[in-house]
Amino acid sequence: MVRLCSICFRKYGNFVDNLRLYVRGGSGGMGLPRLGGQGGDGGNVWVVASQNMTLKRIKDKYPHKRFIGGTGANSSVRALKGQKGKDEEICAPVGITVTTDVGKIIGELNADGDRLLVAKGGNGGSFHSGFEPSKGQVKHIRLDLKLIADLGLVGFPNAGKSSLLTAVSNATPQIASYAFTTLKPEIGKLMYKDYKQISVADLPGLIEGAHINKGMGHKFLKHVERTKQLLFVVDVSGFQLASKTPFRSAFEAVQLLTKELEMYKEELVSKPALLVVNKMDLPNAEEKLVELKEQLQNPDEFSNRLPDDMKPKNFLSFQHVVPVSALTGLGIEHLKSCIRESIDEGAETESRAIHQERLQALRHRS
């Protein structure tokens, strides 16, 4: 049984992505009946986004503490209006969703400095309350981290995502020749000559059935929600998770990945997407790449070979299909150019959409 004042957490290795906290607004101060004095309001509890904060730091710094606003000062002869209690601030990382203990969303913190009121302080005693103060709100809240990155790497275990991230960026994820090496998200930065930076998140590998929470399941898929674009990574030779599981071709892997995202949240597959065909240094890779491209151009024709539960509702149309070898460096510079082009196009599209919304708002006012 978890005590109410404790902080619960889930983690991948040392990576904490969820905290459960006890928060309470401060009590108000007493009023002063004979002079009509009003007590100070209790302090509020806020969650404040900070670029340099992590959930693990909160866990380490406050392993068994509550977050409680200060008590409002009582009204007195010297100060008829009591001073407000001190607000309590919980610094949290950018990209946090704050929910109640039953899952109701209180709000999100998407930018450095964003603030969210999670427990309001009680009112000070006044004439309207018979000069009796009220207590502050009491809640259990959850801080749920969903990574924010420009690109999210999407692929089955051992597709070479970690090696690819190392090849294109400054990240140093753990790499090995077996599945499920990535047990926690890694963020890399692509650096360009004009000082443009693009963030790429390597996420724990999906498996079939992730949408019903198999494997890393929802731990993986929730992070995909907060990336601007998707970077699918498949092994040109195909994929087999274990000896007892079916072998999947590169084309089947693409459709299964699409299906898993679609089953979790259909909006995910509306994001702009690129496809990286990895391990082009392997024998017969060129022939298999030609076959994959033909299948991607005519997905309806080749999807007949797939079981119905593997077919996505809509086949993804990739902005770029880029063959690479993360091992030898083949195609890496071209991939970085394609990523830059796709992100820049996405930014322009978003900017135009915002401009159109503003024009419509102005027309509506006039």
PDB file of N, CA, C and O in Angstrom, residues 234-309:
ATOM      1  N   VAL A 234      13.266   0.875 -40.542  1.00  0.00           N
ATOM      2  CA  VAL A 234      13.088  -0.567 -40.742  1.00  0.00           C
ATOM      3  C   VAL A 234      14.389  -1.176 -41.252  1.00  0.00           C
ATOM      4  O   VAL A 234      15.206  -0.513 -41.894  1.00  0.00           O
ATOM      5  N   ASP A 235      14.561  -2.434 -40.939  1.00  0.00           N
ATOM      6  CA  ASP A 235      15.683  -3.222 -41.438  1.00  0.00           C
ATOM      7  C   ASP A 235      15.327  -3.665 -42.847  1.00  0.00           C
ATOM      8  O   ASP A 235      14.271  -4.270 -43.065  1.00  0.00           O
ATOM      9  N   VAL A 236      16.187  -3.364 -43.806  1.00  0.00           N
ATOM     10  CA  VAL A 236      15.896  -3.698 -45.202  1.00  0.00           C
ATOM     11  C   VAL A 236      15.667  -5.191 -45.393  1.00  0.00           C
ATOM     12  O   VAL A 236      14.931  -5.620 -46.288  1.00  0.00           O
ATOM     13  N   SER A 237      16.268  -6.016 -44.523  1.00  0.00           N
ATOM     14  CA  SER A 237      16.150  -7.474 -44.657  1.00  0.00           C
ATOM     15  C   SER A 237      14.938  -8.041 -43.943  1.00  0.00           C
ATOM     16  O   SER A 237      14.682  -9.248 -44.019  1.00  0.00           O
ATOM     17  N   GLY A 238      14.205  -7.200 -43.216  1.00  0.00           N
ATOM     18  CA  GLY A 238      13.045  -7.680 -42.481  1.00  0.00           C
ATOM     19  C   GLY A 238      13.363  -7.847 -41.004  1.00  0.00           C
ATOM     20  O   GLY A 238      14.438  -7.476 -40.533  1.00  0.00           O
ATOM     21  N   PHE A 239      12.428  -8.461 -40.297  1.00  0.00           N
ATOM     22  CA  PHE A 239      12.531  -8.453 -38.841  1.00  0.00           C
ATOM     23  C   PHE A 239      11.831  -9.666 -38.243  1.00  0.00           C
ATOM     24  O   PHE A 239      10.757 -10.049 -38.683  1.00  0.00           O
ATOM     25  N   GLN A 240      12.471 -10.268 -37.240  1.00  0.00           N
ATOM     26  CA  GLN A 240      11.849 -11.348 -36.468  1.00  0.00           C
ATOM     27  C   GLN A 240      12.234 -11.152 -35.010  1.00  0.00           C
ATOM     28  O   GLN A 240      13.420 -11.177 -34.664  1.00  0.00           O
ATOM     29  N   LEU A 241      11.251 -10.950 -34.159  1.00  0.00           N
ATOM     30  CA  LEU A 241      11.518 -10.644 -32.760  1.00  0.00           C
ATOM     31  C   LEU A 241      12.124 -11.832 -32.027  1.00  0.00           C
ATOM     32  O   LEU A 241      13.071 -11.697 -31.267  1.00  0.00           O
ATOM     33  N   ALA A 242      11.582 -13.020 -32.272  1.00  0.00           N
ATOM     34  CA  ALA A 242      12.086 -14.236 -31.625  1.00  0.00           C
ATOM     35  C   ALA A 242      11.803 -15.431 -32.527  1.00  0.00           C
ATOM     36  O   ALA A 242      11.051 -15.325 -33.506  1.00  0.00           O
ATOM     37  N   SER A 243      12.388 -16.561 -32.184  1.00  0.00           N
ATOM     38  CA  SER A 243      12.270 -17.741 -33.045  1.00  0.00           C
ATOM     39  C   SER A 243      10.825 -18.225 -33.188  1.00  0.00           C
ATOM     40  O   SER A 243      10.466 -18.821 -34.211  1.00  0.00           O
ATOM     41  N   LYS A 244      10.001 -17.952 -32.193  1.00  0.00           N
ATOM     42  CA  LYS A 244       8.612 -18.408 -32.233  1.00  0.00           C
ATOM     43  C   LYS A 244       7.663 -17.391 -32.860  1.00  0.00           C
ATOM     44  O   LYS A 244       6.470 -17.664 -33.012  1.00  0.00           O
ATOM     45  N   THR A 245       8.172 -16.212 -33.193  1.00  0.00           N
ATOM     46  CA  THR A 245       7.314 -15.181 -33.797  1.00  0.00           C
ATOM     47  C   THR A 245       7.528 -15.152 -35.306  1.00  0.00           C
ATOM     48  O   THR A 245       8.596 -15.539 -35.800  1.00  0.00           O
ATOM     49  N   PRO A 246       6.517 -14.689 -36.069  1.00  0.00           N
ATOM     50  CA  PRO A 246       6.636 -14.697 -37.536  1.00  0.00           C
ATOM     51  C   PRO A 246       7.719 -13.732 -38.028  1.00  0.00           C
ATOM     52  O   PRO A 246       7.978 -12.701 -37.411  1.00  0.00           O
ATOM     53  N   PHE A 247       8.332 -14.088 -39.150  1.00  0.00           N
ATOM     54  CA  PHE A 247       9.259 -13.168 -39.813  1.00  0.00           C
ATOM     55  C   PHE A 247       8.433 -12.112 -40.547  1.00  0.00           C
ATOM     56  O   PHE A 247       7.416 -12.427 -41.171  1.00  0.00           O
ATOM     57  N   ARG A 248       8.857 -10.864 -40.462  1.00  0.00           N
ATOM     58  CA  ARG A 248       8.169  -9.764 -41.142  1.00  0.00           C
ATOM     59  C   ARG A 248       9.122  -9.112 -42.129  1.00  0.00           C
ATOM     60  O   ARG A 248      10.250  -8.768 -41.764  1.00  0.00           O
ATOM     61  N   SER A 249       8.658  -8.929 -43.334  1.00  0.00           N
ATOM     62  CA  SER A 249       9.463  -8.212 -44.328  1.00  0.00           C
ATOM     63  C   SER A 249       9.497  -6.729 -43.976  1.00  0.00           C
ATOM     64  O   SER A 249       8.751  -6.273 -43.101  1.00  0.00           O
ATOM     65  N   ALA A 250      10.335  -5.971 -44.664  1.00  0.00           N
ATOM     66  CA  ALA A 250      10.417  -4.527 -44.418  1.00  0.00           C
ATOM     67  C   ALA A 250       9.063  -3.866 -44.677  1.00  0.00           C
ATOM     68  O   ALA A 250       8.629  -2.992 -43.910  1.00  0.00           O
ATOM     69  N   PHE A 251       8.384  -4.285 -45.738  1.00  0.00           N
ATOM     70  CA  PHE A 251       7.064  -3.725 -46.052  1.00  0.00           C
ATOM     71  C   PHE A 251       6.062  -4.056 -44.948  1.00  0.00           C
ATOM     72  O   PHE A 251       5.293  -3.187 -44.508  1.00  0.00           O
ATOM     73  N   GLU A 252       6.077  -5.301 -44.484  1.00  0.00           N
ATOM     74  CA  GLU A 252       5.167  -5.698 -43.403  1.00  0.00           C
ATOM     75  C   GLU A 252       5.482  -4.934 -42.119  1.00  0.00           C
ATOM     76  O   GLU A 252       4.577  -4.549 -41.373  1.00  0.00           O
ATOM     77  N   ALA A 253       6.766  -4.714 -41.867  1.00  0.00           N
ATOM     78  CA  ALA A 253       7.159  -3.955 -40.675  1.00  0.00           C
ATOM     79  C   ALA A 253       6.589  -2.542 -40.726  1.00  0.00           C
ATOM     80  O   ALA A 253       6.080  -2.032 -39.717  1.00  0.00           O
ATOM     81  N   VAL A 254       6.640  -1.902 -41.897  1.00  0.00           N
ATOM     82  CA  VAL A 254       6.089  -0.551 -42.055  1.00  0.00           C
ATOM     83  C   VAL A 254       4.593  -0.555 -41.751  1.00  0.00           C
ATOM     84  O   VAL A 254       4.090   0.313 -41.024  1.00  0.00           O
ATOM     85  N   GLN A 255       3.870  -1.544 -42.285  1.00  0.00           N
ATOM     86  CA  GLN A 255       2.425  -1.574 -42.087  1.00  0.00           C
ATOM     87  C   GLN A 255       2.067  -1.902 -40.638  1.00  0.00           C
ATOM     88  O   GLN A 255       1.104  -1.355 -40.084  1.00  0.00           O
ATOM     89  N   LEU A 256       2.849  -2.766 -40.007  1.00  0.00           N
ATOM     90  CA  LEU A 256       2.590  -3.092 -38.603  1.00  0.00           C
ATOM     91  C   LEU A 256       2.837  -1.888 -37.698  1.00  0.00           C
ATOM     92  O   LEU A 256       2.073  -1.638 -36.761  1.00  0.00           O
ATOM     93  N   LEU A 257       3.907  -1.158 -37.983  1.00  0.00           N
ATOM     94  CA  LEU A 257       4.183   0.055 -37.207  1.00  0.00           C
ATOM     95  C   LEU A 257       3.045   1.053 -37.363  1.00  0.00           C
ATOM     96  O   LEU A 257       2.584   1.669 -36.392  1.00  0.00           O
ATOM     97  N   THR A 258       2.593   1.222 -38.598  1.00  0.00           N
ATOM     98  CA  THR A 258       1.483   2.132 -38.873  1.00  0.00           C
ATOM     99  C   THR A 258       0.230   1.688 -38.125  1.00  0.00           C
ATOM    100  O   THR A 258      -0.484   2.502 -37.527  1.00  0.00           O
ATOM    101  N   LYS A 259      -0.025   0.388 -38.149  1.00  0.00           N
ATOM    102  CA  LYS A 259      -1.215  -0.167 -37.491  1.00  0.00           C
ATOM    103  C   LYS A 259      -1.168   0.071 -35.981  1.00  0.00           C
ATOM    104  O   LYS A 259      -2.175   0.453 -35.371  1.00  0.00           O
ATOM    105  N   GLU A 260       0.004  -0.145 -35.364  1.00  0.00           N
ATOM    106  CA  GLU A 260       0.129   0.045 -33.922  1.00  0.00           C
ATOM    107  C   GLU A 260      -0.136   1.500 -33.534  1.00  0.00           C
ATOM    108  O   GLU A 260      -0.828   1.779 -32.556  1.00  0.00           O
ATOM    109  N   LEU A 261       0.427   2.437 -34.303  1.00  0.00           N
ATOM    110  CA  LEU A 261       0.190   3.855 -34.025  1.00  0.00           C
ATOM    111  C   LEU A 261      -1.285   4.197 -34.210  1.00  0.00           C
ATOM    112  O   LEU A 261      -1.879   4.908 -33.405  1.00  0.00           O
ATOM    113  N   GLU A 262      -1.866   3.683 -35.269  1.00  0.00           N
ATOM    114  CA  GLU A 262      -3.259   3.952 -35.608  1.00  0.00           C
ATOM    115  C   GLU A 262      -4.210   3.415 -34.534  1.00  0.00           C
ATOM    116  O   GLU A 262      -5.182   4.068 -34.145  1.00  0.00           O
ATOM    117  N   MET A 263      -3.917   2.223 -34.028  1.00  0.00           N
ATOM    118  CA  MET A 263      -4.780   1.605 -33.018  1.00  0.00           C
ATOM    119  C   MET A 263      -4.690   2.346 -31.687  1.00  0.00           C
ATOM    120  O   MET A 263      -5.663   2.391 -30.929  1.00  0.00           O
ATOM    121  N   TYR A 264      -3.532   2.923 -31.395  1.00  0.00           N
ATOM    122  CA  TYR A 264      -3.371   3.666 -30.146  1.00  0.00           C
ATOM    123  C   TYR A 264      -4.082   5.008 -30.233  1.00  0.00           C
ATOM    124  O   TYR A 264      -4.850   5.381 -29.357  1.00  0.00           O
ATOM    125  N   LYS A 265      -3.791   5.751 -31.294  1.00  0.00           N
ATOM    126  CA  LYS A 265      -4.421   7.053 -31.496  1.00  0.00           C
ATOM    127  C   LYS A 265      -4.310   7.404 -32.977  1.00  0.00           C
ATOM    128  O   LYS A 265      -3.217   7.631 -33.484  1.00  0.00           O
ATOM    129  N   GLU A 266      -5.451   7.448 -33.639  1.00  0.00           N
ATOM    130  CA  GLU A 266      -5.451   7.570 -35.097  1.00  0.00           C
ATOM    131  C   GLU A 266      -4.782   8.847 -35.597  1.00  0.00           C
ATOM    132  O   GLU A 266      -4.214   8.883 -36.682  1.00  0.00           O
ATOM    133  N   GLU A 267      -4.818   9.911 -34.768  1.00  0.00           N
ATOM    134  CA  GLU A 267      -4.208  11.177 -35.206  1.00  0.00           C
ATOM    135  C   GLU A 267      -2.701  11.053 -35.412  1.00  0.00           C
ATOM    136  O   GLU A 267      -2.096  11.860 -36.123  1.00  0.00           O
ATOM    137  N   LEU A 268      -2.077  10.059 -34.778  1.00  0.00           N
ATOM    138  CA  LEU A 268      -0.619   9.922 -34.885  1.00  0.00           C
ATOM    139  C   LEU A 268      -0.170   9.710 -36.328  1.00  0.00           C
ATOM    140  O   LEU A 268       0.883  10.198 -36.732  1.00  0.00           O
ATOM    141  N   VAL A 269      -0.976   8.981 -37.098  1.00  0.00           N
ATOM    142  CA  VAL A 269      -0.551   8.674 -38.466  1.00  0.00           C
ATOM    143  C   VAL A 269      -0.835   9.832 -39.423  1.00  0.00           C
ATOM    144  O   VAL A 269      -0.559   9.733 -40.620  1.00  0.00           O
ATOM    145  N   SER A 270      -1.381  10.931 -38.909  1.00  0.00           N
ATOM    146  CA  SER A 270      -1.552  12.123 -39.752  1.00  0.00           C
ATOM    147  C   SER A 270      -0.316  13.020 -39.694  1.00  0.00           C
ATOM    148  O   SER A 270      -0.214  14.000 -40.421  1.00  0.00           O
ATOM    149  N   LYS A 271       0.636  12.680 -38.827  1.00  0.00           N
ATOM    150  CA  LYS A 271       1.875  13.458 -38.742  1.00  0.00           C
ATOM    151  C   LYS A 271       2.716  13.223 -39.990  1.00  0.00           C
ATOM    152  O   LYS A 271       2.710  12.129 -40.571  1.00  0.00           O
ATOM    153  N   PRO A 272       3.479  14.247 -40.435  1.00  0.00           N
ATOM    154  CA  PRO A 272       4.417  14.023 -41.533  1.00  0.00           C
ATOM    155  C   PRO A 272       5.406  12.916 -41.158  1.00  0.00           C
ATOM    156  O   PRO A 272       5.829  12.824 -39.991  1.00  0.00           O
ATOM    157  N   ALA A 273       5.745  12.064 -42.112  1.00  0.00           N
ATOM    158  CA  ALA A 273       6.606  10.923 -41.796  1.00  0.00           C
ATOM    159  C   ALA A 273       7.660  10.700 -42.882  1.00  0.00           C
ATOM    160  O   ALA A 273       7.414  10.926 -44.074  1.00  0.00           O
ATOM    161  N   LEU A 274       8.823  10.272 -42.450  1.00  0.00           N
ATOM    162  CA  LEU A 274       9.907   9.862 -43.334  1.00  0.00           C
ATOM    163  C   LEU A 274      10.207   8.397 -43.045  1.00  0.00           C
ATOM    164  O   LEU A 274       9.974   7.911 -41.930  1.00  0.00           O
ATOM    165  N   LEU A 275      10.735   7.691 -44.035  1.00  0.00           N
ATOM    166  CA  LEU A 275      11.092   6.284 -43.852  1.00  0.00           C
ATOM    167  C   LEU A 275      12.584   6.103 -44.080  1.00  0.00           C
ATOM    168  O   LEU A 275      13.108   6.468 -45.132  1.00  0.00           O
ATOM    169  N   VAL A 276      13.261   5.555 -43.077  1.00  0.00           N
ATOM    170  CA  VAL A 276      14.673   5.213 -43.196  1.00  0.00           C
ATOM    171  C   VAL A 276      14.779   3.700 -43.357  1.00  0.00           C
ATOM    172  O   VAL A 276      14.273   2.939 -42.521  1.00  0.00           O
ATOM    173  N   VAL A 277      15.393   3.286 -44.444  1.00  0.00           N
ATOM    174  CA  VAL A 277      15.630   1.863 -44.692  1.00  0.00           C
ATOM    175  C   VAL A 277      17.080   1.587 -44.299  1.00  0.00           C
ATOM    176  O   VAL A 277      18.012   1.959 -45.006  1.00  0.00           O
ATOM    177  N   ASN A 278      17.250   0.947 -43.175  1.00  0.00           N
ATOM    178  CA  ASN A 278      18.581   0.785 -42.577  1.00  0.00           C
ATOM    179  C   ASN A 278      19.232  -0.546 -42.974  1.00  0.00           C
ATOM    180  O   ASN A 278      18.588  -1.420 -43.535  1.00  0.00           O
ATOM    181  N   LYS A 279      20.521  -0.637 -42.678  1.00  0.00           N
ATOM    182  CA  LYS A 279      21.343  -1.839 -42.892  1.00  0.00           C
ATOM    183  C   LYS A 279      21.542  -2.134 -44.381  1.00  0.00           C
ATOM    184  O   LYS A 279      21.507  -3.295 -44.813  1.00  0.00           O
ATOM    185  N   MET A 280      21.768  -1.065 -45.129  1.00  0.00           N
ATOM    186  CA  MET A 280      22.001  -1.209 -46.561  1.00  0.00           C
ATOM    187  C   MET A 280      23.375  -1.802 -46.884  1.00  0.00           C
ATOM    188  O   MET A 280      23.697  -2.026 -48.046  1.00  0.00           O
ATOM    189  N   ASP A 281      24.171  -2.056 -45.860  1.00  0.00           N
ATOM    190  CA  ASP A 281      25.472  -2.707 -46.066  1.00  0.00           C
ATOM    191  C   ASP A 281      25.346  -4.226 -46.133  1.00  0.00           C
ATOM    192  O   ASP A 281      26.326  -4.919 -46.441  1.00  0.00           O
ATOM    193  N   LEU A 282      24.139  -4.763 -45.865  1.00  0.00           N
ATOM    194  CA  LEU A 282      23.936  -6.216 -45.873  1.00  0.00           C
ATOM    195  C   LEU A 282      23.829  -6.758 -47.304  1.00  0.00           C
ATOM    196  O   LEU A 282      23.480  -6.018 -48.234  1.00  0.00           O
ATOM    197  N   PRO A 283      24.124  -8.056 -47.507  1.00  0.00           N
ATOM    198  CA  PRO A 283      24.009  -8.662 -48.846  1.00  0.00           C
ATOM    199  C   PRO A 283      22.592  -8.552 -49.396  1.00  0.00           C
ATOM    200  O   PRO A 283      21.620  -8.649 -48.649  1.00  0.00           O
ATOM    201  N   ASN A 284      22.483  -8.341 -50.693  1.00  0.00           N
ATOM    202  CA  ASN A 284      21.194  -8.261 -51.410  1.00  0.00           C
ATOM    203  C   ASN A 284      20.322  -7.100 -50.958  1.00  0.00           C
ATOM    204  O   ASN A 284      19.109  -7.080 -51.221  1.00  0.00           O
ATOM    205  N   ALA A 285      20.912  -6.117 -50.305  1.00  0.00           N
ATOM    206  CA  ALA A 285      20.130  -4.988 -49.801  1.00  0.00           C
ATOM    207  C   ALA A 285      19.508  -4.180 -50.929  1.00  0.00           C
ATOM    208  O   ALA A 285      18.361  -3.725 -50.815  1.00  0.00           O
ATOM    209  N   GLU A 286      20.245  -3.979 -52.013  1.00  0.00           N
ATOM    210  CA  GLU A 286      19.735  -3.155 -53.116  1.00  0.00           C
ATOM    211  C   GLU A 286      18.494  -3.778 -53.733  1.00  0.00           C
ATOM    212  O   GLU A 286      17.513  -3.084 -54.020  1.00  0.00           O
ATOM    213  N   GLU A 287      18.516  -5.108 -53.945  1.00  0.00           N
ATOM    214  CA  GLU A 287      17.354  -5.789 -54.521  1.00  0.00           C
ATOM    215  C   GLU A 287      16.140  -5.689 -53.599  1.00  0.00           C
ATOM    216  O   GLU A 287      15.009  -5.448 -54.051  1.00  0.00           O
ATOM    217  N   LYS A 288      16.390  -5.822 -52.312  1.00  0.00           N
ATOM    218  CA  LYS A 288      15.290  -5.739 -51.354  1.00  0.00           C
ATOM    219  C   LYS A 288      14.740  -4.318 -51.262  1.00  0.00           C
ATOM    220  O   LYS A 288      13.539  -4.121 -51.050  1.00  0.00           O
ATOM    221  N   LEU A 289      15.601  -3.310 -51.437  1.00  0.00           N
ATOM    222  CA  LEU A 289      15.149  -1.912 -51.425  1.00  0.00           C
ATOM    223  C   LEU A 289      14.243  -1.644 -52.618  1.00  0.00           C
ATOM    224  O   LEU A 289      13.199  -0.985 -52.480  1.00  0.00           O
ATOM    225  N   VAL A 290      14.630  -2.144 -53.795  1.00  0.00           N
ATOM    226  CA  VAL A 290      13.805  -1.968 -54.995  1.00  0.00           C
ATOM    227  C   VAL A 290      12.427  -2.598 -54.777  1.00  0.00           C
ATOM    228  O   VAL A 290      11.391  -2.017 -55.112  1.00  0.00           O
ATOM    229  N   GLU A 291      12.423  -3.798 -54.184  1.00  0.00           N
ATOM    230  CA  GLU A 291      11.155  -4.489 -53.908  1.00  0.00           C
ATOM    231  C   GLU A 291      10.304  -3.691 -52.927  1.00  0.00           C
ATOM    232  O   GLU A 291       9.086  -3.540 -53.127  1.00  0.00           O
ATOM    233  N   LEU A 292      10.914  -3.162 -51.890  1.00  0.00           N
ATOM    234  CA  LEU A 292      10.184  -2.378 -50.884  1.00  0.00           C
ATOM    235  C   LEU A 292       9.580  -1.130 -51.508  1.00  0.00           C
ATOM    236  O   LEU A 292       8.404  -0.800 -51.249  1.00  0.00           O
ATOM    237  N   LYS A 293      10.332  -0.424 -52.333  1.00  0.00           N
ATOM    238  CA  LYS A 293       9.817   0.794 -52.965  1.00  0.00           C
ATOM    239  C   LYS A 293       8.616   0.485 -53.858  1.00  0.00           C
ATOM    240  O   LYS A 293       7.637   1.250 -53.887  1.00  0.00           O
ATOM    241  N   GLU A 294       8.684  -0.629 -54.568  1.00  0.00           N
ATOM    242  CA  GLU A 294       7.558  -1.021 -55.427  1.00  0.00           C
ATOM    243  C   GLU A 294       6.327  -1.316 -54.565  1.00  0.00           C
ATOM    244  O   GLU A 294       5.205  -0.921 -54.898  1.00  0.00           O
ATOM    245  N   GLN A 295       6.532  -1.994 -53.448  1.00  0.00           N
ATOM    246  CA  GLN A 295       5.416  -2.318 -52.550  1.00  0.00           C
ATOM    247  C   GLN A 295       4.814  -1.054 -51.935  1.00  0.00           C
ATOM    248  O   GLN A 295       3.589  -0.951 -51.793  1.00  0.00           O
ATOM    249  N   LEU A 296       5.657  -0.093 -51.592  1.00  0.00           N
ATOM    250  CA  LEU A 296       5.162   1.155 -51.003  1.00  0.00           C
ATOM    251  C   LEU A 296       4.392   1.986 -52.021  1.00  0.00           C
ATOM    252  O   LEU A 296       3.454   2.710 -51.660  1.00  0.00           O
ATOM    253  N   GLN A 297       4.756   1.895 -53.295  1.00  0.00           N
ATOM    254  CA  GLN A 297       4.048   2.633 -54.348  1.00  0.00           C
ATOM    255  C   GLN A 297       2.702   2.000 -54.676  1.00  0.00           C
ATOM    256  O   GLN A 297       1.786   2.678 -55.140  1.00  0.00           O
ATOM    257  N   ASN A 298       2.577   0.695 -54.429  1.00  0.00           N
ATOM    258  CA  ASN A 298       1.324  -0.019 -54.723  1.00  0.00           C
ATOM    259  C   ASN A 298       0.882  -0.822 -53.496  1.00  0.00           C
ATOM    260  O   ASN A 298       0.781  -2.054 -53.552  1.00  0.00           O
ATOM    261  N   PRO A 299       0.630  -0.153 -52.381  1.00  0.00           N
ATOM    262  CA  PRO A 299       0.360  -0.890 -51.133  1.00  0.00           C
ATOM    263  C   PRO A 299      -0.895  -1.744 -51.187  1.00  0.00           C
ATOM    264  O   PRO A 299      -0.936  -2.815 -50.575  1.00  0.00           O
ATOM    265  N   ASP A 300      -1.923  -1.301 -51.929  1.00  0.00           N
ATOM    266  CA  ASP A 300      -3.162  -2.082 -51.996  1.00  0.00           C
ATOM    267  C   ASP A 300      -2.917  -3.443 -52.635  1.00  0.00           C
ATOM    268  O   ASP A 300      -3.495  -4.449 -52.217  1.00  0.00           O
ATOM    269  N   GLU A 301      -2.071  -3.457 -53.649  1.00  0.00           N
ATOM    270  CA  GLU A 301      -1.777  -4.708 -54.351  1.00  0.00           C
ATOM    271  C   GLU A 301      -1.048  -5.697 -53.449  1.00  0.00           C
ATOM    272  O   GLU A 301      -1.363  -6.893 -53.421  1.00  0.00           O
ATOM    273  N   PHE A 302      -0.075  -5.216 -52.688  1.00  0.00           N
ATOM    274  CA  PHE A 302       0.759  -6.119 -51.886  1.00  0.00           C
ATOM    275  C   PHE A 302       0.193  -6.362 -50.488  1.00  0.00           C
ATOM    276  O   PHE A 302       0.607  -7.302 -49.815  1.00  0.00           O
ATOM    277  N   SER A 303      -0.753  -5.541 -50.062  1.00  0.00           N
ATOM    278  CA  SER A 303      -1.315  -5.717 -48.723  1.00  0.00           C
ATOM    279  C   SER A 303      -2.236  -6.916 -48.644  1.00  0.00           C
ATOM    280  O   SER A 303      -2.612  -7.345 -47.553  1.00  0.00           O
ATOM    281  N   ASN A 304      -2.620  -7.470 -49.804  1.00  0.00           N
ATOM    282  CA  ASN A 304      -3.475  -8.652 -49.809  1.00  0.00           C
ATOM    283  C   ASN A 304      -2.803  -9.825 -49.113  1.00  0.00           C
ATOM    284  O   ASN A 304      -3.468 -10.758 -48.657  1.00  0.00           O
ATOM    285  N   ARG A 305      -1.478  -9.791 -49.053  1.00  0.00           N
ATOM    286  CA  ARG A 305      -0.741 -10.880 -48.400  1.00  0.00           C
ATOM    287  C   ARG A 305      -0.783 -10.743 -46.873  1.00  0.00           C
ATOM    288  O   ARG A 305      -0.416 -11.662 -46.159  1.00  0.00           O
ATOM    289  N   LEU A 306      -1.209  -9.570 -46.389  1.00  0.00           N
ATOM    290  CA  LEU A 306      -1.210  -9.319 -44.953  1.00  0.00           C
ATOM    291  C   LEU A 306      -2.511  -9.792 -44.319  1.00  0.00           C
ATOM    292  O   LEU A 306      -3.580  -9.642 -44.912  1.00  0.00           O
ATOM    293  N   PRO A 307      -2.463 -10.353 -43.110  1.00  0.00           N
ATOM    294  CA  PRO A 307      -3.707 -10.652 -42.377  1.00  0.00           C
ATOM    295  C   PRO A 307      -4.479  -9.363 -42.119  1.00  0.00           C
ATOM    296  O   PRO A 307      -3.888  -8.277 -42.041  1.00  0.00           O
ATOM    297  N   ASP A 308      -5.782  -9.461 -41.985  1.00  0.00           N
ATOM    298  CA  ASP A 308      -6.616  -8.271 -41.806  1.00  0.00           C
ATOM    299  C   ASP A 308      -6.203  -7.453 -40.585  1.00  0.00           C
ATOM    300  O   ASP A 308      -6.274  -6.223 -40.602  1.00  0.00           O
ATOM    301  N   ASP A 309      -5.769  -8.143 -39.509  1.00  0.00           N
ATOM    302  CA  ASP A 309      -5.421  -7.409 -38.292  1.00  0.00           C
ATOM    303  C   ASP A 309      -4.081  -6.684 -38.399  1.00  0.00           C
ATOM    304  O   ASP A 309      -3.673  -5.973 -37.494  1.00  0.00           O
TER     305      ASP A 309
END
